[in-house]
mmCIF file of N, CA and C in Angstrom:
data_model
loop_
_atom_site.group_PDB
_atom_site.id
_atom_site.type_symbol
_atom_site.label_atom_id
_atom_site.label_comp_id
_atom_site.label_asym_id
_atom_site.label_seq_id
_atom_site.Cartn_x
_atom_site.Cartn_y
_atom_site.Cartn_z
ATOM 1 N N MET Q 1 97.515 68.071 83.218
ATOM 2 C CA MET Q 1 98.456 67.084 82.744
ATOM 3 C C MET Q 1 99.728 67.761 82.222
ATOM 4 N N ALA Q 2 99.579 68.978 81.701
ATOM 5 C CA ALA Q 2 100.761 69.702 81.219
ATOM 6 C C ALA Q 2 101.726 69.966 82.370
ATOM 7 N N LEU Q 3 101.181 70.271 83.546
ATOM 8 C CA LEU Q 3 102.048 70.488 84.713
ATOM 9 C C LEU Q 3 102.793 69.207 85.078
ATOM 10 N N VAL Q 4 102.079 68.102 85.071
ATOM 11 C CA VAL Q 4 102.692 66.814 85.399
ATOM 12 C C VAL Q 4 103.780 66.481 84.382
ATOM 13 N N ALA Q 5 103.489 66.677 83.112
ATOM 14 C CA ALA Q 5 104.476 66.372 82.066
ATOM 15 C C ALA Q 5 105.717 67.244 82.221
ATOM 16 N N ALA Q 6 105.517 68.531 82.445
ATOM 17 C CA ALA Q 6 106.658 69.433 82.627
ATOM 18 C C ALA Q 6 107.476 69.025 83.848
ATOM 19 N N TYR Q 7 106.791 68.697 84.917
ATOM 20 C CA TYR Q 7 107.458 68.277 86.151
ATOM 21 C C TYR Q 7 108.269 67.000 85.927
ATOM 22 N N GLU Q 8 107.696 66.029 85.228
ATOM 23 C CA GLU Q 8 108.406 64.772 84.976
ATOM 24 C C GLU Q 8 109.654 64.985 84.130
ATOM 25 N N ILE Q 9 109.594 65.952 83.221
ATOM 26 C CA ILE Q 9 110.768 66.253 82.390
ATOM 27 C C ILE Q 9 111.820 67.018 83.194
ATOM 28 N N LEU Q 10 111.379 67.966 84.004
ATOM 29 C CA LEU Q 10 112.303 68.842 84.731
ATOM 30 C C LEU Q 10 112.921 68.212 85.982
ATOM 31 N N ARG Q 11 112.181 67.362 86.652
ATOM 32 C CA ARG Q 11 112.639 66.804 87.927
ATOM 33 C C ARG Q 11 113.989 66.106 87.824
ATOM 34 N N PRO Q 12 114.235 65.238 86.835
ATOM 35 C CA PRO Q 12 115.563 64.597 86.773
ATOM 36 C C PRO Q 12 116.693 65.595 86.487
ATOM 37 N N ARG Q 13 116.354 66.670 85.812
ATOM 38 C CA ARG Q 13 117.381 67.651 85.434
ATOM 39 C C ARG Q 13 117.637 68.689 86.520
ATOM 40 N N LEU Q 14 116.551 69.121 87.196
ATOM 41 C CA LEU Q 14 116.669 70.211 88.165
ATOM 42 C C LEU Q 14 116.616 69.762 89.623
ATOM 43 N N GLY Q 15 116.090 68.578 89.845
ATOM 44 C CA GLY Q 15 115.810 68.144 91.216
ATOM 45 C C GLY Q 15 114.371 68.485 91.563
ATOM 46 N N ARG Q 16 113.876 67.827 92.584
ATOM 47 C CA ARG Q 16 112.456 67.930 92.948
ATOM 48 C C ARG Q 16 112.024 69.366 93.249
ATOM 49 N N GLU Q 17 112.686 70.038 94.168
ATOM 50 C CA GLU Q 17 112.254 71.369 94.598
ATOM 51 C C GLU Q 17 112.361 72.406 93.482
ATOM 52 N N ALA Q 18 113.452 72.385 92.751
ATOM 53 C CA ALA Q 18 113.629 73.346 91.653
ATOM 54 C C ALA Q 18 112.598 73.084 90.542
ATOM 55 N N ALA Q 19 112.281 71.822 90.309
ATOM 56 C CA ALA Q 19 111.270 71.497 89.291
ATOM 57 C C ALA Q 19 109.897 71.985 89.729
ATOM 58 N N ILE Q 20 109.566 71.808 90.987
ATOM 59 C CA ILE Q 20 108.293 72.318 91.516
ATOM 60 C C ILE Q 20 108.251 73.837 91.365
ATOM 61 N N ASP Q 21 109.336 74.507 91.734
ATOM 62 C CA ASP Q 21 109.393 75.970 91.615
ATOM 63 C C ASP Q 21 109.229 76.423 90.168
ATOM 64 N N ALA Q 22 109.859 75.720 89.243
ATOM 65 C CA ALA Q 22 109.774 76.086 87.827
ATOM 66 C C ALA Q 22 108.350 75.899 87.298
ATOM 67 N N VAL Q 23 107.713 74.802 87.676
ATOM 68 C CA VAL Q 23 106.343 74.542 87.240
ATOM 69 C C VAL Q 23 105.401 75.583 87.838
ATOM 70 N N ARG Q 24 105.591 75.895 89.118
ATOM 71 C CA ARG Q 24 104.763 76.916 89.768
ATOM 72 C C ARG Q 24 104.906 78.255 89.059
ATOM 73 N N ALA Q 25 106.132 78.655 88.785
ATOM 74 C CA ALA Q 25 106.367 79.937 88.111
ATOM 75 C C ALA Q 25 105.719 79.959 86.728
ATOM 76 N N ALA Q 26 105.833 78.860 85.994
ATOM 77 C CA ALA Q 26 105.252 78.796 84.648
ATOM 78 C C ALA Q 26 103.729 78.853 84.686
ATOM 79 N N LEU Q 27 103.133 78.338 85.730
ATOM 80 C CA LEU Q 27 101.683 78.353 85.866
ATOM 81 C C LEU Q 27 101.175 79.696 86.386
ATOM 82 N N VAL Q 28 101.803 80.202 87.419
ATOM 83 C CA VAL Q 28 101.278 81.350 88.150
ATOM 84 C C VAL Q 28 101.643 82.698 87.535
ATOM 85 N N GLU Q 29 102.875 82.851 87.120
ATOM 86 C CA GLU Q 29 103.371 84.181 86.774
ATOM 87 C C GLU Q 29 102.882 84.755 85.445
ATOM 88 N N PRO Q 30 102.769 83.993 84.373
ATOM 89 C CA PRO Q 30 102.427 84.614 83.090
ATOM 90 C C PRO Q 30 101.114 85.404 83.083
ATOM 91 N N LEU Q 31 100.109 84.928 83.770
ATOM 92 C CA LEU Q 31 98.813 85.606 83.777
ATOM 93 C C LEU Q 31 98.580 86.437 85.036
ATOM 94 N N GLY Q 32 99.548 86.445 85.917
ATOM 95 C CA GLY Q 32 99.382 87.088 87.214
ATOM 96 C C GLY Q 32 98.938 88.531 87.151
ATOM 97 N N GLU Q 33 99.691 89.357 86.482
ATOM 98 C CA GLU Q 33 99.373 90.783 86.434
ATOM 99 C C GLU Q 33 98.037 91.037 85.743
ATOM 100 N N ALA Q 34 97.765 90.326 84.670
ATOM 101 C CA ALA Q 34 96.506 90.514 83.956
ATOM 102 C C ALA Q 34 95.307 90.126 84.827
ATOM 103 N N LEU Q 35 95.407 89.013 85.550
ATOM 104 C CA LEU Q 35 94.303 88.599 86.424
ATOM 105 C C LEU Q 35 94.094 89.587 87.560
ATOM 106 N N ARG Q 36 95.192 90.054 88.163
ATOM 107 C CA ARG Q 36 95.067 91.047 89.241
ATOM 108 C C ARG Q 36 94.418 92.328 88.712
ATOM 109 N N THR Q 37 94.883 92.783 87.561
ATOM 110 C CA THR Q 37 94.367 94.026 86.981
ATOM 111 C C THR Q 37 92.888 93.896 86.631
ATOM 112 N N ARG Q 38 92.499 92.810 85.999
ATOM 113 C CA ARG Q 38 91.099 92.623 85.601
ATOM 114 C C ARG Q 38 90.186 92.444 86.815
ATOM 115 N N THR Q 39 90.654 91.696 87.793
ATOM 116 C CA THR Q 39 89.847 91.504 88.997
ATOM 117 C C THR Q 39 89.676 92.829 89.720
ATOM 118 N N ARG Q 40 90.762 93.557 89.851
ATOM 119 C CA ARG Q 40 90.710 94.860 90.521
ATOM 120 C C ARG Q 40 89.772 95.806 89.766
ATOM 121 N N ALA Q 41 89.843 95.832 88.455
ATOM 122 C CA ALA Q 41 88.973 96.700 87.663
ATOM 123 C C ALA Q 41 87.503 96.325 87.851
ATOM 124 N N MET Q 42 87.218 95.019 87.872
ATOM 125 C CA MET Q 42 85.839 94.575 88.084
ATOM 126 C C MET Q 42 85.338 95.049 89.444
ATOM 127 N N LEU Q 43 86.151 94.860 90.471
ATOM 128 C CA LEU Q 43 85.746 95.245 91.824
ATOM 129 C C LEU Q 43 85.627 96.758 91.958
ATOM 130 N N ASP Q 44 86.580 97.477 91.383
ATOM 131 C CA ASP Q 44 86.565 98.940 91.477
ATOM 132 C C ASP Q 44 85.361 99.554 90.781
ATOM 133 N N SER Q 45 84.885 98.932 89.727
ATOM 134 C CA SER Q 45 83.770 99.500 88.965
ATOM 135 C C SER Q 45 82.403 99.008 89.431
ATOM 136 N N ALA Q 46 82.385 98.029 90.308
ATOM 137 C CA ALA Q 46 81.112 97.446 90.753
ATOM 138 C C ALA Q 46 80.435 98.330 91.795
ATOM 139 N N ALA Q 47 79.121 98.449 91.691
ATOM 140 C CA ALA Q 47 78.358 99.174 92.706
ATOM 141 C C ALA Q 47 78.470 98.464 94.057
ATOM 142 N N ASP Q 48 78.527 97.146 94.018
ATOM 143 C CA ASP Q 48 78.663 96.321 95.223
ATOM 144 C C ASP Q 48 79.726 95.256 94.921
ATOM 145 N N PRO Q 49 80.992 95.546 95.238
ATOM 146 C CA PRO Q 49 82.066 94.604 94.910
ATOM 147 C C PRO Q 49 81.860 93.200 95.496
ATOM 148 N N PHE Q 50 81.336 93.117 96.709
ATOM 149 C CA PHE Q 50 81.076 91.807 97.319
ATOM 150 C C PHE Q 50 80.105 91.015 96.447
ATOM 151 N N ARG Q 51 78.992 91.634 96.079
ATOM 152 C CA ARG Q 51 77.977 90.946 95.270
ATOM 153 C C ARG Q 51 78.545 90.568 93.907
ATOM 154 N N ALA Q 52 79.349 91.453 93.322
ATOM 155 C CA ALA Q 52 79.959 91.154 92.017
ATOM 156 C C ALA Q 52 80.860 89.928 92.120
ATOM 157 N N MET Q 53 81.652 89.848 93.177
ATOM 158 C CA MET Q 53 82.556 88.704 93.345
ATOM 159 C C MET Q 53 81.771 87.420 93.599
ATOM 160 N N VAL Q 54 80.732 87.502 94.400
ATOM 161 C CA VAL Q 54 79.906 86.325 94.679
ATOM 162 C C VAL Q 54 79.228 85.835 93.397
ATOM 163 N N GLU Q 55 78.699 86.741 92.608
ATOM 164 C CA GLU Q 55 78.059 86.342 91.358
ATOM 165 C C GLU Q 55 79.059 85.688 90.406
ATOM 166 N N LEU Q 56 80.277 86.229 90.357
ATOM 167 C CA LEU Q 56 81.317 85.626 89.523
ATOM 168 C C LEU Q 56 81.670 84.229 90.031
ATOM 169 N N ALA Q 57 81.834 84.093 91.342
ATOM 170 C CA ALA Q 57 82.177 82.787 91.922
ATOM 171 C C ALA Q 57 81.089 81.755 91.621
ATOM 172 N N LYS Q 58 79.841 82.151 91.770
ATOM 173 C CA LYS Q 58 78.731 81.227 91.493
ATOM 174 C C LYS Q 58 78.680 80.849 90.018
ATOM 175 N N ALA Q 59 78.884 81.827 89.151
ATOM 176 C CA ALA Q 59 78.870 81.545 87.719
ATOM 177 C C ALA Q 59 79.996 80.586 87.346
ATOM 178 N N ARG Q 60 81.171 80.793 87.910
ATOM 179 C CA ARG Q 60 82.305 79.921 87.588
ATOM 180 C C ARG Q 60 82.054 78.494 88.067
ATOM 181 N N GLU Q 61 81.391 78.334 89.193
ATOM 182 C CA GLU Q 61 81.072 76.981 89.674
ATOM 183 C C GLU Q 61 80.294 76.208 88.616
ATOM 184 N N HIS Q 62 79.367 76.883 87.975
ATOM 185 C CA HIS Q 62 78.490 76.210 87.012
ATOM 186 C C HIS Q 62 79.065 76.169 85.596
ATOM 187 N N GLN Q 63 79.841 77.194 85.232
ATOM 188 C CA GLN Q 63 80.319 77.289 83.860
ATOM 189 C C GLN Q 63 81.745 76.784 83.655
ATOM 190 N N SER Q 64 82.565 76.803 84.709
ATOM 191 C CA SER Q 64 83.984 76.481 84.536
ATOM 192 C C SER Q 64 84.412 75.168 85.173
ATOM 193 N N PHE Q 65 83.655 74.693 86.125
ATOM 194 C CA PHE Q 65 84.037 73.479 86.839
ATOM 195 C C PHE Q 65 82.993 72.408 86.591
ATOM 196 N N GLY Q 66 83.440 71.190 86.518
ATOM 197 C CA GLY Q 66 82.522 70.099 86.207
ATOM 198 C C GLY Q 66 82.256 69.212 87.401
ATOM 199 N N GLU Q 67 81.857 67.994 87.088
ATOM 200 C CA GLU Q 67 81.487 67.031 88.115
ATOM 201 C C GLU Q 67 82.682 66.549 88.935
ATOM 202 N N GLY Q 68 83.875 66.886 88.506
ATOM 203 C CA GLY Q 68 85.068 66.516 89.260
ATOM 204 C C GLY Q 68 85.272 67.368 90.497
ATOM 205 N N PHE Q 69 84.400 68.350 90.670
ATOM 206 C CA PHE Q 69 84.444 69.217 91.845
ATOM 207 C C PHE Q 69 83.155 69.042 92.626
ATOM 208 N N GLU Q 70 83.278 69.054 93.943
ATOM 209 C CA GLU Q 70 82.093 69.018 94.795
ATOM 210 C C GLU Q 70 82.086 70.286 95.638
ATOM 211 N N PHE Q 71 81.124 71.150 95.361
ATOM 212 C CA PHE Q 71 80.966 72.400 96.103
ATOM 213 C C PHE Q 71 79.879 72.247 97.154
ATOM 214 N N ARG Q 72 80.135 72.801 98.320
ATOM 215 C CA ARG Q 72 79.115 72.924 99.359
ATOM 216 C C ARG Q 72 79.099 74.381 99.792
ATOM 217 N N HIS Q 73 77.917 74.849 100.191
ATOM 218 C CA HIS Q 73 77.759 76.249 100.576
ATOM 219 C C HIS Q 73 77.142 76.329 101.972
ATOM 220 N N PRO Q 74 77.977 76.253 103.000
ATOM 221 C CA PRO Q 74 77.440 76.308 104.354
ATOM 222 C C PRO Q 74 76.826 77.665 104.701
ATOM 223 N N VAL Q 75 77.285 78.728 104.022
ATOM 224 C CA VAL Q 75 76.740 80.070 104.256
ATOM 225 C C VAL Q 75 76.612 80.773 102.908
ATOM 226 N N ASP Q 76 75.437 81.349 102.675
ATOM 227 C CA ASP Q 76 75.209 82.125 101.452
ATOM 228 C C ASP Q 76 74.101 83.129 101.755
ATOM 229 N N ASP Q 77 74.517 84.299 102.218
ATOM 230 C CA ASP Q 77 73.552 85.353 102.506
ATOM 231 C C ASP Q 77 74.139 86.687 102.037
ATOM 232 N N ASP Q 78 73.545 87.783 102.445
ATOM 233 C CA ASP Q 78 74.000 89.084 101.970
ATOM 234 C C ASP Q 78 75.317 89.528 102.598
ATOM 235 N N ARG Q 79 75.757 88.854 103.638
ATOM 236 C CA ARG Q 79 76.988 89.246 104.335
ATOM 237 C C ARG Q 79 78.156 88.292 104.079
ATOM 238 N N ARG Q 80 77.820 87.021 103.829
ATOM 239 C CA ARG Q 80 78.871 86.020 103.661
ATOM 240 C C ARG Q 80 78.491 85.024 102.571
ATOM 241 N N PHE Q 81 79.508 84.623 101.830
ATOM 242 C CA PHE Q 81 79.355 83.542 100.861
ATOM 243 C C PHE Q 81 80.530 82.605 101.073
ATOM 244 N N HIS Q 82 80.221 81.403 101.533
ATOM 245 C CA HIS Q 82 81.252 80.398 101.768
ATOM 246 C C HIS Q 82 81.036 79.248 100.805
ATOM 247 N N ALA Q 83 81.993 79.055 99.927
ATOM 248 C CA ALA Q 83 81.987 77.930 99.003
ATOM 249 C C ALA Q 83 83.124 77.009 99.427
ATOM 250 N N ASP Q 84 82.786 75.816 99.833
ATOM 251 C CA ASP Q 84 83.784 74.835 100.261
ATOM 252 C C ASP Q 84 83.869 73.725 99.220
ATOM 253 N N ILE Q 85 85.059 73.513 98.703
ATOM 254 C CA ILE Q 85 85.269 72.451 97.726
ATOM 255 C C ILE Q 85 85.723 71.206 98.489
ATOM 256 N N HIS Q 86 84.933 70.171 98.403
ATOM 257 C CA HIS Q 86 85.243 68.925 99.112
ATOM 258 C C HIS Q 86 85.836 67.864 98.204
ATOM 259 N N ARG Q 87 85.790 68.105 96.918
ATOM 260 C CA ARG Q 87 86.469 67.237 95.955
ATOM 261 C C ARG Q 87 87.001 68.145 94.860
ATOM 262 N N CYS Q 88 88.298 68.026 94.618
ATOM 263 C CA CYS Q 88 88.963 68.890 93.643
ATOM 264 C C CYS Q 88 89.540 68.031 92.518
ATOM 265 N N PHE Q 89 89.002 68.223 91.335
ATOM 266 C CA PHE Q 89 89.461 67.478 90.168
ATOM 267 C C PHE Q 89 90.954 67.671 89.941
ATOM 268 N N TYR Q 90 91.443 68.900 90.110
ATOM 269 C CA TYR Q 90 92.865 69.172 89.887
ATOM 270 C C TYR Q 90 93.727 68.330 90.826
ATOM 271 N N TYR Q 91 93.359 68.312 92.084
ATOM 272 C CA TYR Q 91 94.117 67.529 93.062
ATOM 273 C C TYR Q 91 94.031 66.035 92.733
ATOM 274 N N ASP Q 92 92.850 65.573 92.392
ATOM 275 C CA ASP Q 92 92.667 64.157 92.064
ATOM 276 C C ASP Q 92 93.549 63.744 90.885
ATOM 277 N N VAL Q 93 93.653 64.599 89.872
ATOM 278 C CA VAL Q 93 94.497 64.295 88.705
ATOM 279 C C VAL Q 93 95.965 64.241 89.128
ATOM 280 N N LEU Q 94 96.386 65.177 89.952
ATOM 281 C CA LEU Q 94 97.784 65.176 90.404
ATOM 282 C C LEU Q 94 98.098 63.920 91.208
ATOM 283 N N VAL Q 95 97.210 63.537 92.096
ATOM 284 C CA VAL Q 95 97.412 62.321 92.900
ATOM 285 C C VAL Q 95 97.441 61.088 92.000
ATOM 286 N N ALA Q 96 96.508 61.015 91.069
ATOM 287 C CA ALA Q 96 96.434 59.859 90.168
ATOM 288 C C ALA Q 96 97.685 59.727 89.307
ATOM 289 N N ASN Q 97 98.399 60.833 89.132
ATOM 290 C CA ASN Q 97 99.609 60.818 88.316
ATOM 291 C C ASN Q 97 100.872 60.984 89.153
ATOM 292 N N SER Q 98 100.768 60.621 90.421
ATOM 293 C CA SER Q 98 101.908 60.606 91.351
ATOM 294 C C SER Q 98 102.628 61.943 91.458
ATOM 295 N N ALA Q 99 101.856 63.032 91.449
ATOM 296 C CA ALA Q 99 102.463 64.356 91.561
ATOM 297 C C ALA Q 99 101.675 65.278 92.500
ATOM 298 N N PRO Q 100 101.242 64.785 93.676
ATOM 299 C CA PRO Q 100 100.475 65.657 94.569
ATOM 300 C C PRO Q 100 101.294 66.850 95.076
ATOM 301 N N GLU Q 101 102.608 66.755 94.986
ATOM 302 C CA GLU Q 101 103.461 67.856 95.427
ATOM 303 C C GLU Q 101 103.289 69.106 94.563
ATOM 304 N N LEU Q 102 102.624 68.966 93.411
ATOM 305 C CA LEU Q 102 102.347 70.121 92.557
ATOM 306 C C LEU Q 102 101.074 70.863 92.974
ATOM 307 N N ALA Q 103 100.300 70.284 93.868
ATOM 308 C CA ALA Q 103 99.035 70.898 94.274
ATOM 309 C C ALA Q 103 99.210 72.314 94.834
ATOM 310 N N PRO Q 104 100.208 72.577 95.671
ATOM 311 C CA PRO Q 104 100.363 73.960 96.137
ATOM 312 C C PRO Q 104 100.563 74.962 95.003
ATOM 313 N N ALA Q 105 101.195 74.557 93.931
ATOM 314 C CA ALA Q 105 101.355 75.446 92.778
ATOM 315 C C ALA Q 105 99.998 75.762 92.163
ATOM 316 N N MET Q 106 99.143 74.756 92.066
ATOM 317 C CA MET Q 106 97.794 74.987 91.549
ATOM 318 C C MET Q 106 97.047 75.961 92.453
ATOM 319 N N CYS Q 107 97.194 75.777 93.752
ATOM 320 C CA CYS Q 107 96.526 76.672 94.707
ATOM 321 C C CYS Q 107 97.091 78.092 94.615
ATOM 322 N N ASP Q 108 98.377 78.217 94.360
ATOM 323 C CA ASP Q 108 99.011 79.536 94.245
ATOM 324 C C ASP Q 108 98.449 80.348 93.085
ATOM 325 N N PHE Q 109 97.956 79.678 92.061
ATOM 326 C CA PHE Q 109 97.412 80.398 90.915
ATOM 327 C C PHE Q 109 96.315 81.372 91.352
ATOM 328 N N ASP Q 110 95.516 80.962 92.326
ATOM 329 C CA ASP Q 110 94.423 81.810 92.803
ATOM 330 C C ASP Q 110 94.917 83.106 93.450
ATOM 331 N N ARG Q 111 96.151 83.129 93.918
ATOM 332 C CA ARG Q 111 96.682 84.361 94.519
ATOM 333 C C ARG Q 111 96.588 85.511 93.527
ATOM 334 N N ASN Q 112 96.621 85.207 92.242
ATOM 335 C CA ASN Q 112 96.555 86.249 91.225
ATOM 336 C C ASN Q 112 95.294 87.097 91.365
ATOM 337 N N TRP Q 113 94.161 86.473 91.589
ATOM 338 C CA TRP Q 113 92.934 87.270 91.761
ATOM 339 C C TRP Q 113 92.687 87.619 93.219
ATOM 340 N N ILE Q 114 93.102 86.764 94.137
ATOM 341 C CA ILE Q 114 92.910 87.044 95.565
ATOM 342 C C ILE Q 114 93.612 88.341 95.949
ATOM 343 N N ASP Q 115 94.825 88.526 95.452
ATOM 344 C CA ASP Q 115 95.606 89.706 95.823
ATOM 345 C C ASP Q 115 95.019 91.007 95.292
ATOM 346 N N ALA Q 116 94.052 90.940 94.396
ATOM 347 C CA ALA Q 116 93.400 92.150 93.891
ATOM 348 C C ALA Q 116 92.344 92.674 94.863
ATOM 349 N N ILE Q 117 91.938 91.850 95.812
ATOM 350 C CA ILE Q 117 90.893 92.248 96.762
ATOM 351 C C ILE Q 117 91.514 93.110 97.854
ATOM 352 N N ASP Q 118 90.987 94.310 98.008
ATOM 353 C CA ASP Q 118 91.405 95.222 99.069
ATOM 354 C C ASP Q 118 90.220 95.383 100.017
ATOM 355 N N PRO Q 119 90.254 94.742 101.182
ATOM 356 C CA PRO Q 119 89.109 94.788 102.088
ATOM 357 C C PRO Q 119 88.665 96.207 102.442
ATOM 358 N N ASP Q 120 89.602 97.124 102.604
ATOM 359 C CA ASP Q 120 89.232 98.499 102.948
ATOM 360 C C ASP Q 120 88.503 99.189 101.807
ATOM 361 N N GLU Q 121 88.923 98.925 100.597
ATOM 362 C CA GLU Q 121 88.307 99.543 99.423
ATOM 363 C C GLU Q 121 87.052 98.833 98.957
ATOM 364 N N HIS Q 122 87.082 97.508 98.994
ATOM 365 C CA HIS Q 122 86.009 96.718 98.389
ATOM 366 C C HIS Q 122 84.947 96.253 99.385
ATOM 367 N N GLY Q 123 85.197 96.442 100.671
ATOM 368 C CA GLY Q 123 84.174 96.135 101.661
ATOM 369 C C GLY Q 123 83.967 94.668 101.959
ATOM 370 N N PHE Q 124 84.915 93.832 101.555
ATOM 371 C CA PHE Q 124 84.839 92.414 101.908
ATOM 372 C C PHE Q 124 86.251 91.833 101.949
ATOM 373 N N ARG Q 125 86.353 90.735 102.646
ATOM 374 C CA ARG Q 125 87.645 90.035 102.720
ATOM 375 C C ARG Q 125 87.447 88.619 102.193
ATOM 376 N N PHE Q 126 88.559 88.040 101.819
ATOM 377 C CA PHE Q 126 88.562 86.656 101.332
ATOM 378 C C PHE Q 126 89.465 85.851 102.242
ATOM 379 N N GLU Q 127 88.999 84.681 102.648
ATOM 380 C CA GLU Q 127 89.806 83.787 103.465
ATOM 381 C C GLU Q 127 89.798 82.401 102.849
ATOM 382 N N ARG Q 128 90.966 81.819 102.846
ATOM 383 C CA ARG Q 128 91.095 80.452 102.344
ATOM 384 C C ARG Q 128 92.150 79.772 103.200
ATOM 385 N N ALA Q 129 91.669 79.087 104.218
ATOM 386 C CA ALA Q 129 92.566 78.332 105.091
ATOM 387 C C ALA Q 129 93.174 77.201 104.277
ATOM 388 N N PRO Q 130 93.945 76.356 104.874
ATOM 389 C CA PRO Q 130 94.598 75.312 104.074
ATOM 390 C C PRO Q 130 93.649 74.582 103.133
ATOM 391 N N THR Q 131 94.095 74.484 101.900
ATOM 392 C CA THR Q 131 93.338 73.800 100.864
ATOM 393 C C THR Q 131 93.630 72.303 100.916
ATOM 394 N N ILE Q 132 92.921 71.547 100.133
ATOM 395 C CA ILE Q 132 93.183 70.109 100.024
ATOM 396 C C ILE Q 132 94.641 69.898 99.616
ATOM 397 N N GLY Q 133 95.106 70.700 98.686
ATOM 398 C CA GLY Q 133 96.478 70.583 98.197
ATOM 399 C C GLY Q 133 97.536 70.930 99.227
ATOM 400 N N LEU Q 134 97.118 71.621 100.286
ATOM 401 C CA LEU Q 134 98.048 71.983 101.362
ATOM 402 C C LEU Q 134 97.760 71.181 102.629
ATOM 403 N N GLY Q 135 96.996 70.097 102.473
ATOM 404 C CA GLY Q 135 96.735 69.206 103.604
ATOM 405 C C GLY Q 135 95.413 69.429 104.309
ATOM 406 N N GLY Q 136 94.592 70.348 103.824
ATOM 407 C CA GLY Q 136 93.288 70.593 104.434
ATOM 408 C C GLY Q 136 92.267 69.541 104.023
ATOM 409 N N THR Q 137 91.143 69.551 104.713
ATOM 410 C CA THR Q 137 90.078 68.596 104.404
ATOM 411 C C THR Q 137 89.236 69.053 103.227
ATOM 412 N N HIS Q 138 89.300 70.357 102.946
ATOM 413 C CA HIS Q 138 88.543 70.940 101.837
ATOM 414 C C HIS Q 138 89.206 72.262 101.466
ATOM 415 N N CYS Q 139 88.717 72.873 100.401
ATOM 416 C CA CYS Q 139 89.241 74.173 99.959
ATOM 417 C C CYS Q 139 88.182 75.226 100.258
ATOM 418 N N PRO Q 140 88.389 76.020 101.299
ATOM 419 C CA PRO Q 140 87.405 77.041 101.612
ATOM 420 C C PRO Q 140 87.638 78.310 100.795
ATOM 421 N N PHE Q 141 86.604 78.757 100.139
ATOM 422 C CA PHE Q 141 86.608 80.035 99.443
ATOM 423 C C PHE Q 141 85.558 80.881 100.163
ATOM 424 N N HIS Q 142 86.022 81.660 101.151
ATOM 425 C CA HIS Q 142 85.103 82.381 102.027
ATOM 426 C C HIS Q 142 85.197 83.883 101.798
ATOM 427 N N PHE Q 143 84.086 84.459 101.395
ATOM 428 C CA PHE Q 143 83.965 85.899 101.177
ATOM 429 C C PHE Q 143 83.056 86.448 102.264
ATOM 430 N N SER Q 144 83.512 87.498 102.954
ATOM 431 C CA SER Q 144 82.711 88.089 104.030
ATOM 432 C C SER Q 144 82.819 89.608 103.984
ATOM 433 N N ARG Q 145 81.674 90.248 104.100
ATOM 434 C CA ARG Q 145 81.667 91.708 104.129
ATOM 435 C C ARG Q 145 82.413 92.207 105.368
ATOM 436 N N THR Q 146 83.078 93.332 105.224
ATOM 437 C CA THR Q 146 83.815 93.922 106.351
ATOM 438 C C THR Q 146 83.107 95.155 106.886
ATOM 439 N N ASP Q 147 82.179 95.734 106.130
ATOM 440 C CA ASP Q 147 81.502 96.939 106.569
ATOM 441 C C ASP Q 147 80.419 96.580 107.587
ATOM 442 N N GLY Q 148 80.051 97.553 108.401
ATOM 443 C CA GLY Q 148 79.055 97.344 109.463
ATOM 444 C C GLY Q 148 77.698 97.105 108.910
#
C-alpha cells in the first residue's frame, strides 16, 4: 500500500512513467547491495548452493508468504526445484487499488537476490519467465542445477 500511496502522490506531479520509475527506485535500490551481498555470501559458504537456495525458498513460502499466494511445485527433485506462483497477493493488492502498472517494480525487487547467483560458481541457474505482473499466467521461480 505504501507503493500505491507514493505513486498516487507522485503521479500528478511527475507524470505516470516518472512516478513509476521513482517508486521502483525507492523499492528496489535501498536494499539492493545488501541483498546481493548476503545472498552471495550464503551461496559462497554453502556446501551445496543449490540445496541452500531451495531450502531458503521453501522456508520463505511457509514463513513469509500467506494465503494470498498460491504456490505449485511441478518439479522438486535433486536437480530442479520449480515453484510457480499462480496467485500473487502483491499483484492482487495493486490491481484492487488501480495500480497494476507498479507490478513490474515489485518483480524487479527480486533482481537484488537473483543477480547474486553465478551459475558457473554456484552450480545452478535461476529462470523466471514473465511474471503475473509482466503479463504471464504465473510467476515461475525455477532453480536448476547446471553441473553434470
